[in-house]
XYZ file of C-alpha atoms in Angstrom:
470
model
C 0.043 -0.134 -0.040
C 1.547 3.439 -0.888
C 2.033 6.315 1.391
C 1.872 6.590 5.046
C 0.087 8.638 7.798
C 2.887 10.307 10.462
C 1.876 12.238 13.557
C 3.962 15.120 14.381
C 5.097 15.599 18.036
C 3.966 18.508 19.909
C 0.844 20.478 20.975
C -0.147 23.754 19.531
C -3.477 24.518 20.982
C -4.113 27.428 23.018
C -4.617 26.926 26.991
C -8.290 27.823 26.731
C -9.173 26.347 23.335
C -10.995 23.154 22.372
C -9.067 20.370 21.334
C -8.824 20.188 17.573
C -6.830 18.132 15.331
C -5.394 18.902 11.884
C -4.968 16.322 9.048
C -2.898 17.650 6.070
C -3.320 15.366 2.817
C -0.479 15.707 0.430
C 0.915 14.187 -2.721
C 3.900 16.324 -3.081
C 2.460 19.607 -3.763
C 4.686 22.585 -4.233
C 2.695 24.267 -1.286
C 3.160 21.400 1.161
C 5.725 22.952 3.402
C 3.967 26.323 3.804
C 0.359 24.940 3.834
C 1.585 22.743 7.024
C 3.068 25.693 8.612
C 0.039 28.008 8.023
C -2.385 25.586 8.878
C -0.479 25.060 12.323
C -0.311 28.670 12.861
C -3.723 29.502 11.976
C -5.550 26.492 13.615
C -3.105 25.716 16.341
C -4.247 21.874 16.688
C -3.699 19.728 19.394
C -2.323 17.175 17.193
C -1.143 17.037 13.586
C -1.460 14.248 11.163
C 0.083 14.132 7.876
C -1.300 11.856 5.089
C 1.488 11.434 2.508
C 1.596 10.088 -0.987
C -1.318 7.795 -0.418
C -3.158 7.287 -3.765
C -5.746 6.777 -5.298
C -7.835 9.334 -3.426
C -10.344 6.867 -2.252
C -7.696 4.860 -0.208
C -6.369 8.113 1.057
C -9.922 8.920 2.556
C -10.242 5.367 3.968
C -6.925 5.857 5.754
C -7.862 9.430 7.182
C -10.847 8.472 8.582
C -9.558 5.629 10.663
C -6.886 8.022 12.336
C -7.739 7.877 16.178
C -8.346 11.417 17.239
C -9.204 10.602 20.999
C -11.290 13.317 22.738
C -10.653 16.014 20.120
C -13.866 18.281 19.455
C -13.357 18.612 15.742
C -10.868 17.835 12.833
C -9.567 20.099 10.367
C -8.866 18.199 6.954
C -6.675 20.337 4.956
C -5.503 19.724 1.436
C -1.851 20.602 0.692
C -2.754 22.791 -2.111
C -4.289 25.244 0.257
C -2.617 28.155 2.085
C -4.682 29.296 5.028
C -4.004 33.009 5.439
C -6.487 33.564 8.390
C -6.504 32.777 12.086
C -9.217 30.028 12.062
C -9.164 29.622 15.953
C -11.935 31.954 17.148
C -14.575 30.097 14.887
C -13.228 26.840 15.713
C -13.616 27.307 19.279
C -17.347 28.930 18.657
C -18.675 26.197 15.982
C -20.535 23.230 17.387
C -21.558 21.906 14.308
C -20.924 18.618 12.709
C -19.765 19.638 9.324
C -18.591 23.226 8.044
C -17.244 23.247 4.164
C -14.956 26.199 3.856
C -15.022 28.729 0.627
C -11.520 29.433 -0.602
C -9.864 31.531 -3.538
C -9.201 29.177 -6.179
C -6.537 29.712 -8.894
C -8.649 28.751 -11.637
C -12.365 28.858 -10.548
C -12.665 31.971 -7.985
C -14.616 31.683 -4.971
C -15.538 27.699 -4.253
C -15.524 25.723 -1.312
C -13.204 22.821 -1.285
C -9.781 21.827 0.352
C -10.532 22.756 3.702
C -13.058 20.812 5.785
C -14.103 21.219 9.662
C -15.587 18.128 10.878
C -16.749 16.782 14.288
C -15.205 13.667 15.476
C -18.513 11.836 15.857
C -19.023 12.591 11.892
C -15.411 11.400 11.346
C -16.253 8.163 13.110
C -19.758 7.743 11.111
C -17.572 8.194 7.999
C -15.490 5.209 9.073
C -18.685 3.115 9.409
C -20.059 3.756 5.861
C -20.201 0.721 3.667
C -18.711 2.306 0.386
C -18.914 -1.166 -1.280
C -22.731 -1.609 -0.499
C -23.598 2.061 -1.226
C -21.620 2.470 -4.351
C -23.590 0.682 -6.960
C -26.682 2.952 -6.666
C -24.298 6.088 -6.752
C -22.947 5.949 -10.123
C -19.503 7.528 -10.268
C -19.700 9.531 -7.252
C -17.989 7.052 -4.950
C -15.165 7.201 -7.559
C -14.913 10.668 -8.521
C -15.820 12.372 -5.047
C -14.761 9.702 -2.532
C -14.534 11.687 0.551
C -17.790 13.591 -0.566
C -19.783 10.795 -0.854
C -18.841 9.022 2.248
C -19.224 12.327 4.266
C -22.838 12.868 3.000
C -23.793 9.284 3.863
C -22.572 9.729 7.350
C -23.686 13.270 7.594
C -27.426 13.050 6.921
C -27.748 11.208 10.251
C -26.085 14.165 12.061
C -26.792 17.233 10.269
C -29.362 17.939 7.588
C -27.249 20.138 5.342
C -23.950 21.582 4.721
C -22.930 25.090 6.531
C -20.721 27.057 4.495
C -18.086 29.576 5.887
C -15.535 31.649 3.867
C -11.920 32.296 5.072
C -8.852 33.912 3.324
C -7.535 30.643 1.964
C -5.744 30.272 -1.392
C -6.282 27.184 -3.330
C -4.358 25.833 -6.131
C -2.066 28.703 -6.408
C 1.663 28.374 -6.884
C 1.399 24.466 -8.059
C 3.545 21.925 -10.075
C 2.509 21.805 -13.796
C 1.790 18.022 -13.445
C -0.186 18.369 -10.306
C -2.329 21.239 -12.487
C -2.740 18.713 -15.320
C -3.688 15.859 -13.157
C -6.179 18.053 -11.199
C -7.904 19.372 -14.260
C -8.003 16.223 -16.305
C -9.953 15.048 -13.117
C -12.040 18.264 -13.039
C -13.294 17.834 -16.489
C -14.704 14.459 -15.562
C -16.155 15.549 -12.293
C -17.841 18.722 -14.356
C -20.154 16.500 -16.742
C -23.409 17.646 -15.294
C -25.311 20.429 -16.571
C -24.419 22.921 -13.678
C -20.723 21.630 -12.994
C -20.157 22.028 -16.693
C -21.702 25.801 -17.096
C -19.316 26.615 -13.870
C -16.254 25.197 -15.709
C -17.053 26.493 -18.813
C -17.493 30.276 -17.124
C -13.988 29.780 -15.537
C -12.516 28.787 -19.025
C -13.494 32.297 -20.378
C -11.543 33.949 -17.828
C -8.412 32.200 -17.960
C -5.366 34.092 -19.611
C -2.274 32.829 -21.225
C -0.182 31.996 -18.185
C 1.439 28.627 -18.245
C -0.913 27.437 -15.336
C -3.817 27.849 -17.726
C -2.091 26.502 -20.859
C -1.428 23.224 -18.824
C -5.047 23.032 -17.378
C -6.610 23.563 -20.739
C -4.303 20.816 -22.098
C -5.875 18.451 -19.416
C -9.193 19.578 -20.123
C -8.679 18.653 -23.956
C -7.366 15.281 -23.187
C -9.715 14.180 -20.587
C -12.315 14.855 -23.095
C -10.750 13.210 -26.163
C -10.016 9.951 -23.991
C -12.865 9.725 -21.548
C -15.935 8.941 -23.223
C -19.512 10.135 -21.861
C -20.438 6.650 -21.505
C -17.082 5.393 -19.813
C -17.465 2.295 -17.736
C -16.472 2.263 -14.013
C -13.601 0.033 -14.675
C -12.280 2.039 -17.448
C -12.583 5.652 -15.507
C -11.083 3.601 -12.359
C -7.994 2.766 -14.583
C -7.697 6.410 -16.110
C -7.852 8.006 -12.565
C -5.319 5.602 -11.097
C -2.928 6.552 -14.102
C -3.454 10.113 -13.809
C -0.380 10.993 -11.878
C 2.072 9.085 -14.072
C 0.107 10.237 -17.293
C 0.551 13.893 -16.156
C 4.162 13.658 -15.282
C 4.660 12.261 -18.840
C 2.518 14.830 -20.596
C 4.134 17.938 -18.951
C 7.226 16.556 -19.241
C 7.085 16.449 -22.871
C 6.067 20.102 -22.676
C 9.601 20.856 -21.499
C 8.268 23.610 -19.070
C 10.604 25.390 -16.569
C 11.080 23.763 -13.327
C 9.592 25.673 -10.364
C 11.981 26.588 -7.402
C 10.848 25.948 -3.961
C 7.952 28.090 -2.755
C 8.811 30.819 -0.288
C 6.412 33.051 1.563
C 7.742 35.946 -0.106
C 6.211 34.926 -3.357
C 2.928 34.005 -1.586
C 2.981 37.705 -0.030
C 3.766 39.331 -3.489
C 0.808 37.443 -4.992
C -1.676 38.325 -2.112
C -0.474 42.229 -2.637
C -1.174 41.977 -6.116
C -4.799 40.454 -5.971
C -6.120 41.316 -2.226
C -9.443 39.716 -0.818
C -11.900 40.763 -3.222
C -14.381 41.953 -0.737
C -12.242 42.913 2.516
C -12.179 41.634 5.996
C -15.305 40.337 7.363
C -15.727 42.988 9.882
C -15.456 45.790 7.016
C -18.615 43.998 5.092
C -22.331 45.170 5.642
C -24.339 42.581 7.099
C -26.922 40.634 4.907
C -30.252 39.032 6.029
C -32.449 36.541 4.388
C -35.955 37.135 5.722
C -37.634 34.496 3.399
C -39.993 31.925 4.998
C -38.833 28.211 4.782
C -39.719 26.783 1.563
C -38.990 29.964 -0.140
C -35.722 28.932 -1.746
C -33.674 30.056 1.285
C -31.104 27.579 0.412
C -30.654 28.746 -2.911
C -30.169 32.374 -1.725
C -27.767 31.335 0.896
C -25.564 29.768 -1.506
C -25.802 32.533 -3.857
C -24.789 35.035 -1.040
C -21.805 32.953 -0.485
C -20.922 32.986 -4.047
C -21.045 36.806 -3.867
C -18.964 36.952 -0.849
C -21.115 37.183 2.255
C -21.147 34.284 4.585
C -24.529 33.568 6.205
C -25.096 31.338 9.021
C -27.780 28.907 7.674
C -27.423 27.047 10.982
C -26.221 29.688 13.847
C -23.582 28.264 16.072
C -25.185 27.452 19.403
C -27.318 27.670 22.478
C -26.571 31.557 22.787
C -28.108 32.158 19.278
C -31.155 30.396 20.293
C -31.348 32.438 23.567
C -31.106 35.447 21.414
C -33.962 34.368 19.242
C -36.077 33.977 22.221
C -35.161 37.571 23.697
C -35.802 38.975 20.277
C -32.951 41.584 20.635
C -30.759 40.640 17.488
C -27.627 39.771 19.721
C -26.743 36.510 17.864
C -23.042 35.545 18.730
C -22.989 33.914 15.197
C -22.664 37.304 13.660
C -19.206 37.742 15.282
C -18.227 35.053 12.653
C -20.709 35.326 9.842
C -21.895 38.183 7.468
C -25.749 37.468 8.343
C -28.567 35.125 8.963
C -31.323 33.433 7.345
C -34.950 32.370 7.541
C -36.625 32.074 11.222
C -33.614 33.441 12.981
C -33.415 36.576 11.020
C -37.295 37.133 10.081
C -38.138 36.905 13.759
C -35.506 39.448 14.860
C -35.998 41.766 12.109
C -36.370 45.511 14.043
C -33.491 44.514 16.561
C -31.111 43.374 13.693
C -31.870 46.547 11.531
C -31.220 48.795 14.545
C -28.034 46.745 15.571
C -26.480 46.766 12.012
C -26.959 50.316 10.294
C -26.286 49.961 6.740
C -27.237 46.047 6.327
C -29.282 44.786 3.532
C -32.149 42.602 3.569
C -33.478 40.186 1.059
C -37.214 38.486 1.328
C -37.691 35.407 -0.903
C -41.201 34.768 -2.131
C -42.893 32.049 -3.879
C -46.503 31.604 -5.444
C -48.615 30.228 -2.405
C -49.711 26.780 -3.546
C -46.198 25.721 -4.199
C -45.084 27.278 -0.947
C -47.556 25.491 0.988
C -46.652 22.232 -0.498
C -42.974 22.573 0.431
C -43.740 23.897 3.933
C -46.028 20.980 4.539
C -42.964 18.744 3.787
C -40.740 20.626 6.143
C -43.335 21.131 9.005
C -42.465 17.951 11.180
C -38.968 17.748 9.804
C -36.560 17.346 12.713
C -33.020 17.645 13.346
C -31.280 14.011 12.642
C -31.781 11.476 15.082
C -27.910 10.647 15.328
C -27.245 14.279 16.359
C -26.467 15.281 19.993
C -29.527 15.445 22.071
C -28.667 19.272 22.753
C -28.748 19.901 19.268
C -32.192 18.250 18.743
C -33.795 19.842 21.619
C -32.538 23.331 20.208
C -33.913 22.565 16.882
C -37.430 21.591 18.395
C -37.386 24.888 20.243
C -36.424 26.957 17.239
C -39.249 25.143 15.476
C -41.699 25.834 18.008
C -40.951 29.393 18.253
C -41.064 29.701 14.231
C -44.560 27.880 14.221
C -46.077 30.073 17.241
C -44.369 33.153 16.851
C -44.495 33.641 13.033
C -47.078 30.927 11.915
C -49.485 31.357 14.390
C -49.955 27.510 15.649
C -48.307 24.149 16.012
C -50.417 22.317 13.550
C -50.257 22.706 9.691
C -53.186 24.685 8.253
C -52.994 25.547 4.814
C -55.301 28.354 4.871
C -53.678 29.720 8.035
C -50.381 29.529 6.573
C -51.708 31.382 3.247
C -52.780 34.323 5.477
C -49.370 33.907 7.116
C -47.098 34.355 4.075
C -49.277 37.368 3.018
C -48.962 39.011 6.420
C -45.285 38.402 6.952
C -44.392 39.855 3.425
C -46.756 42.837 4.021
C -44.833 43.452 7.389
C -41.544 43.510 5.841
C -42.449 45.930 3.103
C -44.099 48.128 5.824
C -40.582 48.219 7.709
C -38.755 49.390 4.702
C -41.625 51.515 3.319
C -39.315 54.709 3.722
C -36.026 52.735 2.711
C -36.819 50.691 -0.401
C -33.227 50.406 -1.440
C -32.330 48.182 1.615
C -34.846 45.515 0.807
C -34.780 43.016 -2.034
C -37.895 40.854 -2.869
C -36.655 38.055 -4.741
C -38.564 35.017 -6.482
C -35.983 32.510 -7.204
C -38.796 29.680 -7.773
C -39.788 32.020 -10.805
C -36.404 32.222 -12.258
C -35.174 35.391 -10.666
C -31.406 35.267 -9.675
C -28.323 37.093 -10.358
C -29.622 39.931 -12.485
C -31.459 41.290 -9.232
C -29.208 40.137 -6.392
C -25.837 41.000 -7.587
C -26.543 44.600 -8.310
C -28.668 44.754 -5.114
C -25.444 44.138 -3.151
C -22.948 46.201 -5.548
C -21.372 42.929 -6.529
C -20.577 41.685 -10.192
C -22.554 38.982 -11.343
C -20.454 35.698 -10.611
C -19.491 32.991 -13.440
C -21.848 30.194 -13.577
C -25.668 29.686 -13.122
C -27.397 30.907 -9.975
C -27.796 28.058 -7.584
C -31.093 26.161 -7.383
C -30.571 24.006 -4.094
């Protein structure tokens, strides 16, 4: 079996911090040494485990989920192509969720979530128990193309109903060796054969210049398209993926490109100075709040706002946020880490949030009454997953109770009453902003509205790719 996992001696955790482990996965990326040092500096882990040169990826994932993390609260999994340039510790000490996926700035695709994952240890253990062979036949190529995401999805659904997203100042896929770029973008092309993923890759290609990184990535995409047919069998696809490292080295060797010297922090600082963070530090960004009722495409809006650079907490961080919901004072601790809140937490606290955050922007998602009613009926009795800690499940029950009684007017599902509530809540929001219409956007995502209204409202350029439809 290729590769190994080694554990570094030492403990970098702060005295009052919770125990957090770091797992760095590397196949010899040019950024590996700096990625490790920056991750230790900005995560301050209790233990550091390095998964070195374990291939293919499915084998690396299987090995890493079997690492013993003892009584660690969470594990931060970091790919060696990620350079963490922001202190993550305050968030790590506040976050209780089972899984948070991190947005990064990708050299080729812009703002995407990949490469750094914050995973609670019970979810890591649950990933260990997933029977990949039994689940794989019904999942198509997913287990082969995205083995870590596939395994995590199956385990997460018993602990947390959806993925929480959070942006950090992290560079992804910058400064890499050319053969690693070739291997990644040959794989990226195969992964991008769904309609939405293809649109994202296509729009990224339009922005690429003539830098050698992009030349190599384009060559990899053309190669993958030419040799991997749309109807490739799983066996043939597996052979292609297993042979990618050797293929990439051979093809890039034939190009006779100049060798890249060892990466230095000076080179990183120079690149960051040329291209600073697109939206500045989180503390300087205006807050954004989603006021839509559940079932009005609030998840799609949340994903879109993330793509625009505003990180909203779809699930706030803990008991203190629930207490703020009870008090209606808008003092949500989650807002120390996020750019805004969604759904019941924001809607129920509209007046207080508006007073606390001058200059904030508010988006209310709407939907035709009939289809919204059907969506709410499906969501009405949905609880927090049974495998989650009891405190989480109790908090969700209380938040759902507050939503039903405070906003919906009753614990039972009543289609007539809810149709009236929908109109009353929208009217209440409109009245609140009657003298400040520019601070409110009414958005009907289900009817096809998207970037053309949302991006100008926030003074942001329209990002590449289709509007998310979660």
